[in-house]
Coordinates of C-alpha atoms in Angstrom, one line a residue:
M1 CA -22.7 32.7 12.4
G2 CA -19.5 32.4 14.5
L3 CA -17.7 33.2 17.7
P4 CA -16.7 36.0 17.9
A5 CA -19.5 37.5 15.8
P6 CA -18.3 37.8 12.2
E7 CA -18.1 40.9 10.1
Y8 CA -19.8 41.1 6.7
Q9 CA -18.7 42.9 3.5
W10 CA -20.7 42.9 0.3
Y11 CA -19.3 43.2 -3.2
H12 CA -21.1 44.2 -6.4
N13 CA -19.6 43.0 -9.7
G14 CA -16.3 42.5 -8.0
L15 CA -16.3 46.0 -6.4
C16 CA -16.4 46.6 -2.6
L17 CA -19.6 48.3 -1.3
P18 CA -18.1 50.1 1.7
H19 CA -21.4 50.8 3.5
K20 CA -22.9 47.4 2.9
R21 CA -21.7 45.6 6.0
E22 CA -24.9 43.8 7.3
K23 CA -26.1 40.2 7.0
E24 CA -28.6 41.3 4.3
I25 CA -28.3 43.8 1.5
K26 CA -31.4 45.8 0.7
I27 CA -32.0 48.0 -2.4
K28 CA -34.9 50.4 -1.9
S29 CA -35.2 51.6 -5.5
V30 CA -34.0 49.1 -8.0
R31 CA -32.4 50.6 -11.1
Q32 CA -30.5 49.2 -14.1
K33 CA -27.2 50.0 -12.6
D34 CA -28.0 47.6 -9.7
S35 CA -27.9 44.6 -12.0
G36 CA -25.0 42.2 -11.8
S37 CA -23.5 39.8 -9.3
Y38 CA -23.5 40.1 -5.5
L39 CA -21.2 38.4 -3.1
C40 CA -20.7 38.6 0.7
H41 CA -17.4 38.1 2.4
V42 CA -17.8 36.9 6.0
S43 CA -14.8 36.8 8.4
N44 CA -13.7 36.7 12.1
V45 CA -10.3 36.0 13.8
H46 CA -10.6 32.3 13.0
G47 CA -11.1 32.6 9.2
E48 CA -13.2 33.8 6.3
R49 CA -15.9 32.5 4.0
W50 CA -17.5 33.7 0.7
S51 CA -21.1 33.4 -0.1
E52 CA -22.4 31.9 -3.3
P53 CA -22.7 34.6 -5.9
A54 CA -26.3 35.8 -6.8
E55 CA -27.1 37.2 -10.2
L56 CA -29.5 40.1 -10.4
T57 CA -30.9 40.7 -13.9
I58 CA -33.0 43.8 -14.6
E59 CA -34.9 44.7 -17.8
D60 CA -37.2 47.7 -18.2
D61 CA -36.9 48.3 -14.4
I62 CA -38.3 44.8 -13.7
I63 CA -36.3 42.2 -11.8
L64 CA -36.2 39.1 -14.0
Q65 CA -33.9 36.9 -12.0
A66 CA -32.1 36.9 -8.7
S67 CA -30.4 33.5 -8.3
P68 CA -26.9 32.1 -7.6
S69 CA -24.7 32.4 -10.7
P70 CA -20.9 32.1 -10.7
S71 CA -19.9 35.0 -12.8
V72 CA -17.6 37.3 -10.9
C73 CA -14.7 36.8 -8.5
P74 CA -13.6 39.8 -6.3
G75 CA -10.0 40.8 -6.5
L76 CA -9.6 39.9 -10.2
T77 CA -8.2 42.6 -12.5
P78 CA -10.4 44.3 -15.1
G79 CA -10.9 42.1 -18.1
H80 CA -10.7 38.9 -16.0
R81 CA -14.0 39.1 -14.2
Y82 CA -15.0 35.5 -14.8
F83 CA -14.0 32.5 -12.7
A84 CA -14.7 28.8 -12.4
T85 CA -16.0 27.0 -9.4
G86 CA -13.7 24.1 -10.4
K87 CA -11.9 22.8 -13.5
V88 CA -11.9 19.2 -14.7
A89 CA -10.7 17.6 -17.9
L90 CA -11.0 14.2 -19.5
L91 CA -8.3 13.3 -22.0
I92 CA -8.5 10.1 -24.0
G93 CA -5.8 9.0 -26.5
N94 CA -6.3 5.8 -28.5
N95 CA -3.0 4.5 -29.9
G96 CA -3.0 0.7 -30.1
Y97 CA -6.0 -0.5 -32.1
L98 CA -6.8 -4.2 -32.3
N99 CA -8.2 -4.2 -35.8
H100 CA -7.0 -0.9 -37.3
P101 CA -3.7 0.8 -38.0
N102 CA -1.9 1.9 -34.8
L103 CA -1.2 5.5 -34.2
L104 CA 1.8 7.2 -32.7
A105 CA 0.9 10.7 -31.6
P106 CA -2.2 10.4 -29.3
M107 CA -0.2 9.0 -26.3
V108 CA 2.4 11.8 -26.4
D109 CA -0.3 14.5 -27.1
V110 CA -2.4 13.4 -24.1
F111 CA 0.7 13.4 -21.8
E112 CA 1.8 16.9 -22.8
L113 CA -1.7 18.3 -22.6
S114 CA -2.3 16.8 -19.2
V115 CA 0.8 18.6 -17.9
L116 CA -0.3 22.0 -19.2
L117 CA -3.9 21.6 -17.9
R118 CA -2.6 20.8 -14.4
R119 CA -0.7 24.1 -14.5
L120 CA -4.0 25.8 -15.2
G121 CA -5.6 24.2 -12.1
F122 CA -7.5 21.4 -13.9
C123 CA -8.2 18.1 -12.2
V124 CA -7.1 15.8 -15.1
I125 CA -8.2 12.3 -16.0
S126 CA -5.9 11.1 -18.7
L127 CA -6.5 7.7 -20.3
V128 CA -4.9 5.8 -23.1
D129 CA -6.1 2.8 -25.2
L130 CA -9.7 2.3 -24.1
T131 CA -12.2 -0.1 -25.3
Q132 CA -15.8 1.0 -26.0
E133 CA -17.0 -0.1 -22.6
E134 CA -14.1 1.6 -20.9
M135 CA -14.7 4.8 -22.8
V136 CA -18.4 4.8 -21.8
L137 CA -17.6 4.3 -18.1
S138 CA -14.8 6.9 -18.1
I139 CA -17.1 9.5 -19.7
R140 CA -19.8 8.8 -17.1
Q141 CA -17.3 9.4 -14.3
F142 CA -16.2 12.6 -16.0
L143 CA -19.8 13.9 -16.2
Q144 CA -20.4 13.2 -12.6
L145 CA -17.6 15.6 -11.7
L146 CA -19.2 18.4 -13.6
E147 CA -21.5 20.8 -11.7
K148 CA -22.7 24.4 -11.9
G149 CA -20.0 26.9 -12.6
V150 CA -17.3 24.3 -13.4
Y151 CA -15.1 24.5 -16.5
G152 CA -15.2 21.1 -18.3
L153 CA -12.7 20.2 -21.0
F154 CA -12.9 17.0 -23.1
Y155 CA -10.0 16.0 -25.5
Y156 CA -9.9 13.0 -27.7
A157 CA -7.1 11.9 -30.1
G158 CA -7.4 8.7 -32.1
H159 CA -9.4 7.3 -35.0
G160 CA -12.6 9.2 -35.7
Y161 CA -14.8 10.8 -38.3
E162 CA -17.6 13.3 -38.8
C163 CA -21.1 12.7 -40.3
S164 CA -23.5 15.5 -40.9
G165 CA -22.0 17.8 -38.4
R166 CA -21.7 15.1 -35.7
N167 CA -18.4 13.6 -34.6
Y168 CA -17.6 10.1 -33.6
M169 CA -14.7 8.4 -31.7
V170 CA -13.5 4.9 -32.5
P171 CA -12.5 2.7 -29.5
I172 CA -9.5 0.4 -29.8
D173 CA -11.7 -2.7 -29.9
A174 CA -13.8 -1.6 -32.8
P175 CA -14.0 -4.5 -35.3
Q176 CA -12.9 -4.3 -39.0
P177 CA -15.1 -3.1 -40.5
Y178 CA -16.8 -1.5 -37.5
R179 CA -20.5 -1.1 -37.3
P180 CA -22.5 2.0 -36.1
E181 CA -22.9 0.6 -32.6
N182 CA -19.1 0.3 -32.2
C183 CA -18.5 4.1 -32.0
I184 CA -19.3 6.9 -29.6
S185 CA -21.0 10.2 -30.5
V186 CA -19.2 13.3 -29.2
Q187 CA -22.4 15.4 -29.5
R188 CA -24.2 13.2 -26.9
I189 CA -21.3 13.9 -24.4
L190 CA -21.5 17.6 -25.0
Q191 CA -25.3 17.6 -24.5
Q192 CA -24.8 16.1 -21.0
M193 CA -22.0 18.5 -20.2
Q194 CA -24.5 21.3 -20.8
D195 CA -27.1 19.6 -18.6
R196 CA -24.7 19.8 -15.7
K197 CA -24.9 23.6 -15.8
T198 CA -21.2 24.1 -16.5
A199 CA -19.9 27.6 -17.0
L200 CA -17.7 26.6 -19.9
N201 CA -17.5 23.5 -22.1
V202 CA -14.5 23.0 -24.3
V203 CA -14.3 20.0 -26.7
L204 CA -11.0 19.5 -28.6
L205 CA -11.1 16.7 -31.2
D206 CA -7.8 15.6 -32.7
T207 CA -9.2 13.3 -35.3
C208 CA -9.9 13.1 -38.9
R209 CA -13.3 14.3 -40.2
K210 CA -13.4 12.2 -43.3
W211 CA -16.8 10.7 -44.3
Y212 CA -16.8 8.1 -47.1
N213 CA -20.3 6.7 -47.3
S214 CA -21.8 9.7 -49.0
D215 CA -24.7 7.7 -50.4
C216 CA -26.1 6.9 -47.0
A217 CA -29.2 8.7 -45.8
L218 CA -28.5 10.7 -42.7
S219 CA -30.7 11.1 -39.6
K220 CA -31.8 14.3 -38.0
V221 CA -29.3 16.2 -35.9
I222 CA -30.7 17.7 -32.7
P223 CA -29.0 21.0 -31.9
L224 CA -27.5 21.8 -28.6
K225 CA -29.3 24.2 -26.2
P226 CA -28.4 27.8 -26.8
W227 CA -26.6 28.4 -23.5
G228 CA -23.7 30.2 -24.9
N229 CA -21.0 28.3 -23.1
T230 CA -19.6 25.9 -25.6
V231 CA -16.4 25.9 -27.7
Y232 CA -15.4 23.3 -30.3
G233 CA -11.8 23.0 -31.5
Y234 CA -11.3 20.7 -34.5
A235 CA -7.8 19.7 -35.4
T236 CA -8.8 19.8 -39.0
S237 CA -11.6 21.1 -41.2
E238 CA -14.6 19.2 -42.4
N239 CA -14.0 16.2 -44.7
A240 CA -10.2 16.5 -44.1
E241 CA -7.6 14.5 -42.3
A242 CA -5.4 15.3 -39.3
Y243 CA -1.7 14.7 -39.4
E244 CA 1.2 13.9 -37.0
V245 CA 4.8 14.8 -37.5
Q246 CA 7.7 12.4 -36.8
D247 CA 10.4 14.0 -34.7
E248 CA 13.2 11.4 -34.4
A249 CA 11.8 8.8 -32.0
F250 CA 8.6 10.8 -31.1
S251 CA 5.5 11.7 -33.0
S252 CA 3.2 14.6 -32.2
G253 CA 0.0 15.7 -33.8
I254 CA 0.1 19.0 -35.8
F255 CA -2.8 20.3 -33.7
M256 CA -1.1 19.6 -30.3
T257 CA 2.2 21.0 -31.6
Y258 CA 0.7 24.5 -31.7
L259 CA -2.0 24.1 -29.0
K260 CA 0.7 23.7 -26.3
K261 CA 2.3 27.0 -27.5
H262 CA -0.8 29.0 -26.7
I263 CA -3.0 27.2 -24.2
L264 CA -1.4 28.9 -21.1
K265 CA -2.1 32.4 -22.4
E266 CA -4.5 34.6 -20.4
Q267 CA -7.0 35.3 -23.1
K268 CA -10.5 34.2 -24.2
V269 CA -10.4 30.6 -25.1
T270 CA -11.7 31.3 -28.7
Q271 CA -8.9 33.8 -29.2
M272 CA -6.3 31.3 -27.9
L273 CA -7.6 28.8 -30.5
D274 CA -7.6 31.4 -33.2
E275 CA -3.8 31.7 -32.7
V276 CA -3.5 27.9 -32.9
L277 CA -5.4 28.0 -36.2
E278 CA -3.2 30.7 -37.6
D279 CA 0.0 28.8 -36.7
I280 CA -1.3 25.6 -38.3
G281 CA -2.2 27.6 -41.4
R282 CA 1.4 28.8 -41.7
D283 CA 2.9 25.4 -41.4
P284 CA 4.3 24.4 -44.8
L285 CA 4.0 20.6 -44.0
V286 CA 0.2 20.7 -44.0
T287 CA -0.5 23.5 -46.4
G288 CA -3.6 22.5 -48.4
K289 CA -4.0 19.4 -46.2
Q290 CA -5.0 20.4 -42.7
V291 CA -6.6 23.6 -41.5
M292 CA -8.0 23.8 -38.0
E293 CA -11.7 24.8 -37.5
I294 CA -13.3 26.5 -34.5
K295 CA -17.0 26.6 -33.7
H296 CA -18.4 28.2 -30.6
S297 CA -21.4 29.8 -28.9
L298 CA -19.3 31.5 -26.1
K299 CA -21.1 34.7 -25.0
E300 CA -18.6 35.6 -22.3
S301 CA -14.9 36.2 -22.3
R302 CA -14.0 33.1 -20.4
A303 CA -10.5 31.7 -20.5
L304 CA -8.9 28.5 -19.5
T305 CA -6.6 30.6 -17.3
D306 CA -9.5 32.0 -15.2
K307 CA -9.1 31.6 -11.5
I308 CA -11.0 29.1 -9.4
C309 CA -13.2 30.6 -6.7
F310 CA -15.8 29.2 -4.4
S311 CA -15.2 25.6 -5.3
G312 CA -18.6 23.9 -4.6
S313 CA -17.2 20.4 -4.2
E314 CA -14.3 18.8 -2.4
Q315 CA -14.0 16.3 -5.2
L316 CA -12.5 19.1 -7.4
D317 CA -10.2 20.4 -4.8
R318 CA -6.8 20.0 -6.4
T319 CA -5.1 19.2 -3.1
V320 CA -7.6 16.4 -2.4
W321 CA -7.5 15.3 -6.0
D322 CA -3.7 15.0 -6.1
Q323 CA -3.5 13.2 -2.8
R324 CA -6.2 10.7 -4.0
T325 CA -4.3 9.9 -7.2
K326 CA -0.9 9.6 -5.7
I327 CA 0.7 6.3 -4.8
P328 CA 3.1 6.6 -1.8
K329 CA 6.6 5.2 -1.8
Q330 CA 7.2 1.7 -0.4
V331 CA 10.3 0.2 1.1
V332 CA 11.1 -3.5 0.5
K333 CA 13.5 -5.4 2.8
F334 CA 15.2 -8.6 1.7
S335 CA 16.4 -11.2 4.3
C336 CA 20.0 -10.6 3.2
G337 CA 19.8 -7.0 4.4
V338 CA 19.2 -5.3 1.0
E339 CA 16.6 -2.5 1.0
V340 CA 14.8 -1.3 -2.1
E341 CA 12.6 1.8 -2.4
L342 CA 9.7 1.6 -4.9
R343 CA 8.5 4.9 -6.3
F344 CA 5.5 5.4 -8.5
K345 CA 4.9 7.9 -11.3
V346 CA 1.3 8.3 -12.6
V347 CA 2.0 8.9 -16.3
F348 CA -1.7 8.6 -17.2
S349 CA -4.7 7.8 -14.9
N350 CA -4.5 4.2 -16.2
L351 CA -0.8 3.8 -16.6
I352 CA 1.9 4.1 -14.0
H353 CA 5.6 3.5 -13.8
T354 CA 7.2 1.7 -10.9
F355 CA 10.8 2.7 -10.2
A356 CA 13.2 0.6 -8.0
K357 CA 16.1 2.2 -6.2
L358 CA 18.6 0.4 -4.1
T359 CA 18.8 2.3 -0.8
Q360 CA 20.9 -0.1 1.4
T361 CA 23.4 -2.8 0.4
P362 CA 25.3 -4.8 3.1
P363 CA 29.1 -4.8 2.7
H364 CA 29.3 -8.6 2.3
L365 CA 27.4 -8.4 -1.0
S366 CA 28.5 -7.2 -4.4
D367 CA 27.1 -6.8 -8.0
V368 CA 23.6 -6.3 -6.6
R369 CA 20.9 -6.2 -9.3
I370 CA 17.1 -5.6 -9.1
I371 CA 14.5 -6.8 -11.5
L372 CA 10.8 -5.9 -11.4
Y373 CA 8.4 -8.1 -13.3
K374 CA 4.7 -9.1 -13.4
P375 CA 3.7 -12.6 -12.3
T376 CA 3.3 -14.9 -15.2
D377 CA -0.1 -16.1 -13.9
S378 CA -1.6 -12.6 -14.1
G379 CA -3.6 -12.0 -17.2
E380 CA -4.5 -8.5 -16.3
F381 CA -1.1 -7.0 -17.1
S382 CA -0.3 -6.0 -20.6
N383 CA 2.7 -4.3 -22.1
N384 CA 2.0 -1.0 -23.9
R385 CA 2.9 -1.4 -27.5
V386 CA 4.0 2.2 -28.1
D387 CA 7.7 1.8 -27.4
P388 CA 9.2 5.0 -29.0
V389 CA 7.7 7.2 -26.3
D390 CA 9.2 5.2 -23.4
S391 CA 12.1 7.6 -22.8
L392 CA 9.7 10.6 -22.7
L393 CA 7.3 9.0 -20.3
T394 CA 9.6 7.0 -18.0
M395 CA 11.8 9.9 -16.7
E396 CA 11.8 10.2 -13.0
E397 CA 10.4 13.6 -11.9
D398 CA 13.5 14.7 -10.0
G399 CA 15.9 13.3 -12.7
E400 CA 17.5 10.9 -10.3
E401 CA 18.8 7.7 -11.7
V402 CA 17.0 4.5 -10.7
D403 CA 18.0 0.8 -10.9
Y404 CA 14.9 -0.5 -12.7
M405 CA 11.6 0.6 -14.1
L406 CA 8.4 -1.4 -14.7
R407 CA 5.4 -0.1 -16.7
L408 CA 2.0 -1.0 -15.5
C409 CA -0.8 -0.2 -18.0
S410 CA -4.5 -0.8 -18.5
L411 CA -5.1 -0.1 -14.8
Q412 CA -8.8 0.4 -15.4
K413 CA -9.1 -3.3 -15.8
Y414 CA -8.1 -4.3 -12.3
K415 CA -10.5 -5.6 -9.8
N416 CA -8.0 -6.2 -7.1
N417 CA -4.7 -4.9 -5.9
I418 CA -1.7 -5.1 -8.2
I419 CA 1.0 -7.7 -7.5
I420 CA 4.5 -7.4 -8.7
N421 CA 7.6 -9.5 -8.1
I422 CA 11.0 -8.1 -7.1
D423 CA 14.0 -10.2 -7.9
L424 CA 17.3 -9.6 -6.1
H425 CA 20.5 -11.0 -7.7
C426 CA 23.8 -10.5 -5.9
T427 CA 27.1 -12.1 -5.2
I428 CA 28.4 -13.2 -1.7
L429 CA 32.0 -11.9 -1.4
D430 CA 33.3 -14.6 0.8
T431 CA 32.2 -17.5 -1.4
G432 CA 31.7 -15.9 -4.8
E433 CA 28.3 -17.6 -4.9
R434 CA 25.7 -15.9 -7.0
V435 CA 22.3 -15.9 -5.2
Q436 CA 18.8 -14.9 -6.0
E437 CA 15.9 -13.9 -3.7
T438 CA 12.3 -13.0 -4.8
L439 CA 9.7 -11.0 -2.9
E440 CA 6.1 -10.3 -3.8
E441 CA 4.9 -6.7 -3.3
I442 CA 1.3 -5.5 -3.3
I443 CA 0.5 -2.1 -4.9
P444 CA -2.9 -0.6 -3.9
I445 CA -5.6 -0.8 -6.5
P446 CA -5.3 2.4 -8.6
W447 CA -7.8 5.2 -8.3
I448 CA -9.2 4.8 -11.8
A449 CA -9.9 1.1 -11.1
R450 CA -11.7 2.0 -7.9
L451 CA -14.0 4.3 -9.8
R452 CA -14.9 1.5 -12.2
N453 CA -15.3 -1.1 -9.5
N454 CA -17.6 1.2 -7.5
R455 CA -19.8 1.5 -10.5
N456 CA -19.9 -2.3 -11.1
T457 CA -20.7 -2.9 -7.4
Y458 CA -23.5 -0.5 -7.6
V459 CA -25.0 -2.2 -10.6
E460 CA -24.6 -5.7 -9.2
R461 CA -26.1 -4.6 -5.9
N462 CA -29.2 -3.2 -7.6
Q463 CA -29.6 -6.1 -9.9
T464 CA -30.0 -8.4 -7.0
N465 CA -33.0 -6.5 -5.7
G466 CA -35.4 -7.9 -8.3
A467 CA -36.9 -7.0 -11.6
A468 CA -37.7 -3.4 -10.5
A469 CA -34.1 -2.7 -9.7
K470 CA -32.9 -4.3 -12.9
A471 CA -35.2 -2.1 -14.9
S472 CA -33.9 1.1 -13.2
I473 CA -30.3 0.6 -14.4
P474 CA -29.6 0.5 -18.2
S475 CA -27.7 -2.6 -19.4
L476 CA -24.3 -2.1 -20.8
Q477 CA -25.6 -2.7 -24.3
S478 CA -28.2 0.1 -23.9
Q479 CA -25.5 2.4 -22.6
L480 CA -23.4 1.7 -25.7
D481 CA -26.4 2.0 -28.0
S482 CA -27.3 5.4 -26.5
M483 CA -23.8 6.6 -27.5
S484 CA -23.6 4.8 -30.9
I485 CA -23.3 6.5 -34.3
D486 CA -26.0 6.7 -37.0
K487 CA -24.1 5.5 -40.0
E488 CA -21.5 3.0 -40.9
P489 CA -18.0 4.6 -40.8
P490 CA -14.7 3.9 -42.4
P491 CA -11.5 4.3 -40.4
A492 CA -11.0 8.1 -40.4
H493 CA -8.1 9.1 -38.3
H494 CA -5.3 8.4 -40.8
L495 CA -2.2 10.0 -39.5
P496 CA 0.7 9.5 -41.9
N497 CA 3.8 11.6 -41.7
A498 CA 2.8 15.2 -42.4
V499 CA 5.1 15.3 -45.5
E500 CA 3.3 12.3 -47.1
S501 CA -0.1 12.1 -48.8
P502 CA -3.1 11.0 -46.7
C503 CA -4.0 7.4 -46.7
S504 CA -7.4 6.7 -48.4
S505 CA -8.2 3.3 -47.0
Q506 CA -11.7 2.8 -45.7
S507 CA -14.0 0.3 -44.1
K508 CA -17.0 -1.0 -46.1
S509 CA -19.9 -3.0 -45.1
S510 CA -23.0 -4.5 -46.8
S511 CA -25.1 -3.7 -43.8
E512 CA -27.6 -0.8 -43.9
P513 CA -26.8 2.0 -41.5
E514 CA -28.8 2.0 -38.3
E515 CA -30.9 4.9 -37.1
N516 CA -30.7 5.9 -33.5
D517 CA -33.1 8.0 -31.4
E518 CA -31.3 11.3 -30.6
G519 CA -33.4 11.4 -27.5
D520 CA -31.3 8.7 -26.0
I521 CA -28.6 10.0 -23.6
L522 CA -25.6 8.6 -21.9
P523 CA -26.8 7.3 -18.5
V524 CA -25.1 8.7 -15.5
L525 CA -25.3 6.7 -12.3

């Protein structure tokens, strides 16, 4: 309804129905050609709206289903009839392990993939160096963003392995040797992605798939539901390792090296991955060592480049998303008259860079220097240990030179606003005296930390309501158990230089493997 009264125009399978211009569309004699998707465009002088699509399925002249189904978007060219109601991606790269060999490529790979996915319209959550608890909480937030018609993409790079067709990710805090309950099952994540009625699920695993404990009895694997919307892209084939290539100061995974060449192409996602597979197969550095593998049940020609139409939720609106994750500039004024502008670049969702730029210097001062640093009494800050990628990740977006840069990482750990100190060092021209002044600046708590804190507050609030409330929310341990693996794994994401032989080290334990109920699922609050 509207003022003035709106006009209506119906579409069938993306084609305009010129004579269907009423509020309702009626089909007197239903035939096979009437099957497909129907949409209504409503407009007046103030704007326009699109109805939710309805899918009409006919078999043997009997209507089987007439329900909303995001399948067609009017205005798309032939061959591109599918669309997403939204796109969201969770990228996790584990570089710095506490008890296992550190990796080099995951941080760079996550950074480069996040840039490409944003160009495709994805709302991206990119995280590096997560503990098991942090991985669980991040995955839960990702699942909450998924809904009917959304394209969901999950990418993981780090230590991992495969057991009986099931893949597992190793958090940075996994002990040595790590036990079954220390790892996270990818299949459980995919099961819940399907439960959210997504139109497309893409899982890209840049890990090794080496399984060493061949004598262990394996538990039953519950298959995914046959919904025909899932694509698996493995960086390497079964029982093989994945490699990274050293390129001067940087390292990049073989898989990402070729994925970024093809991911922006307008073609079915499986065809795009086929081209990645072929390129890896032609790379002489990994011939006989690494061959990509693709598994899928994709029944429609959906592509990562498909347009976004009829977004059902404001939370996946890219304008809203970008505004929410952005940290505005701040101006700091010292008593001596010096002004400094602080700029913030979100490199990953849990890692930002703070840039300091002198914007005003009084004429009575010379040799002005700015230093940013973290208060010594703050135990929440930690320096990222992957130094070779600094020059790649610290560049200002506009290329302008800055006077100082400070990296703030592990932002998911914060419970309060971030506090940094700004030191000003300068010389007074009249006296030649060297002076120093320090100011404390507050940076708003990052978006990724707010998500986690909201979850903790929810749990704490419910736990204060008695035993009934406590029983309604799974404990952290139960959440971790529901995502744990079935068998004892060795470290499996060995990533030597591609020109070297794979490392064969492994973790061993005298403990018997634990069996987990596949009916357990990752809880979503």
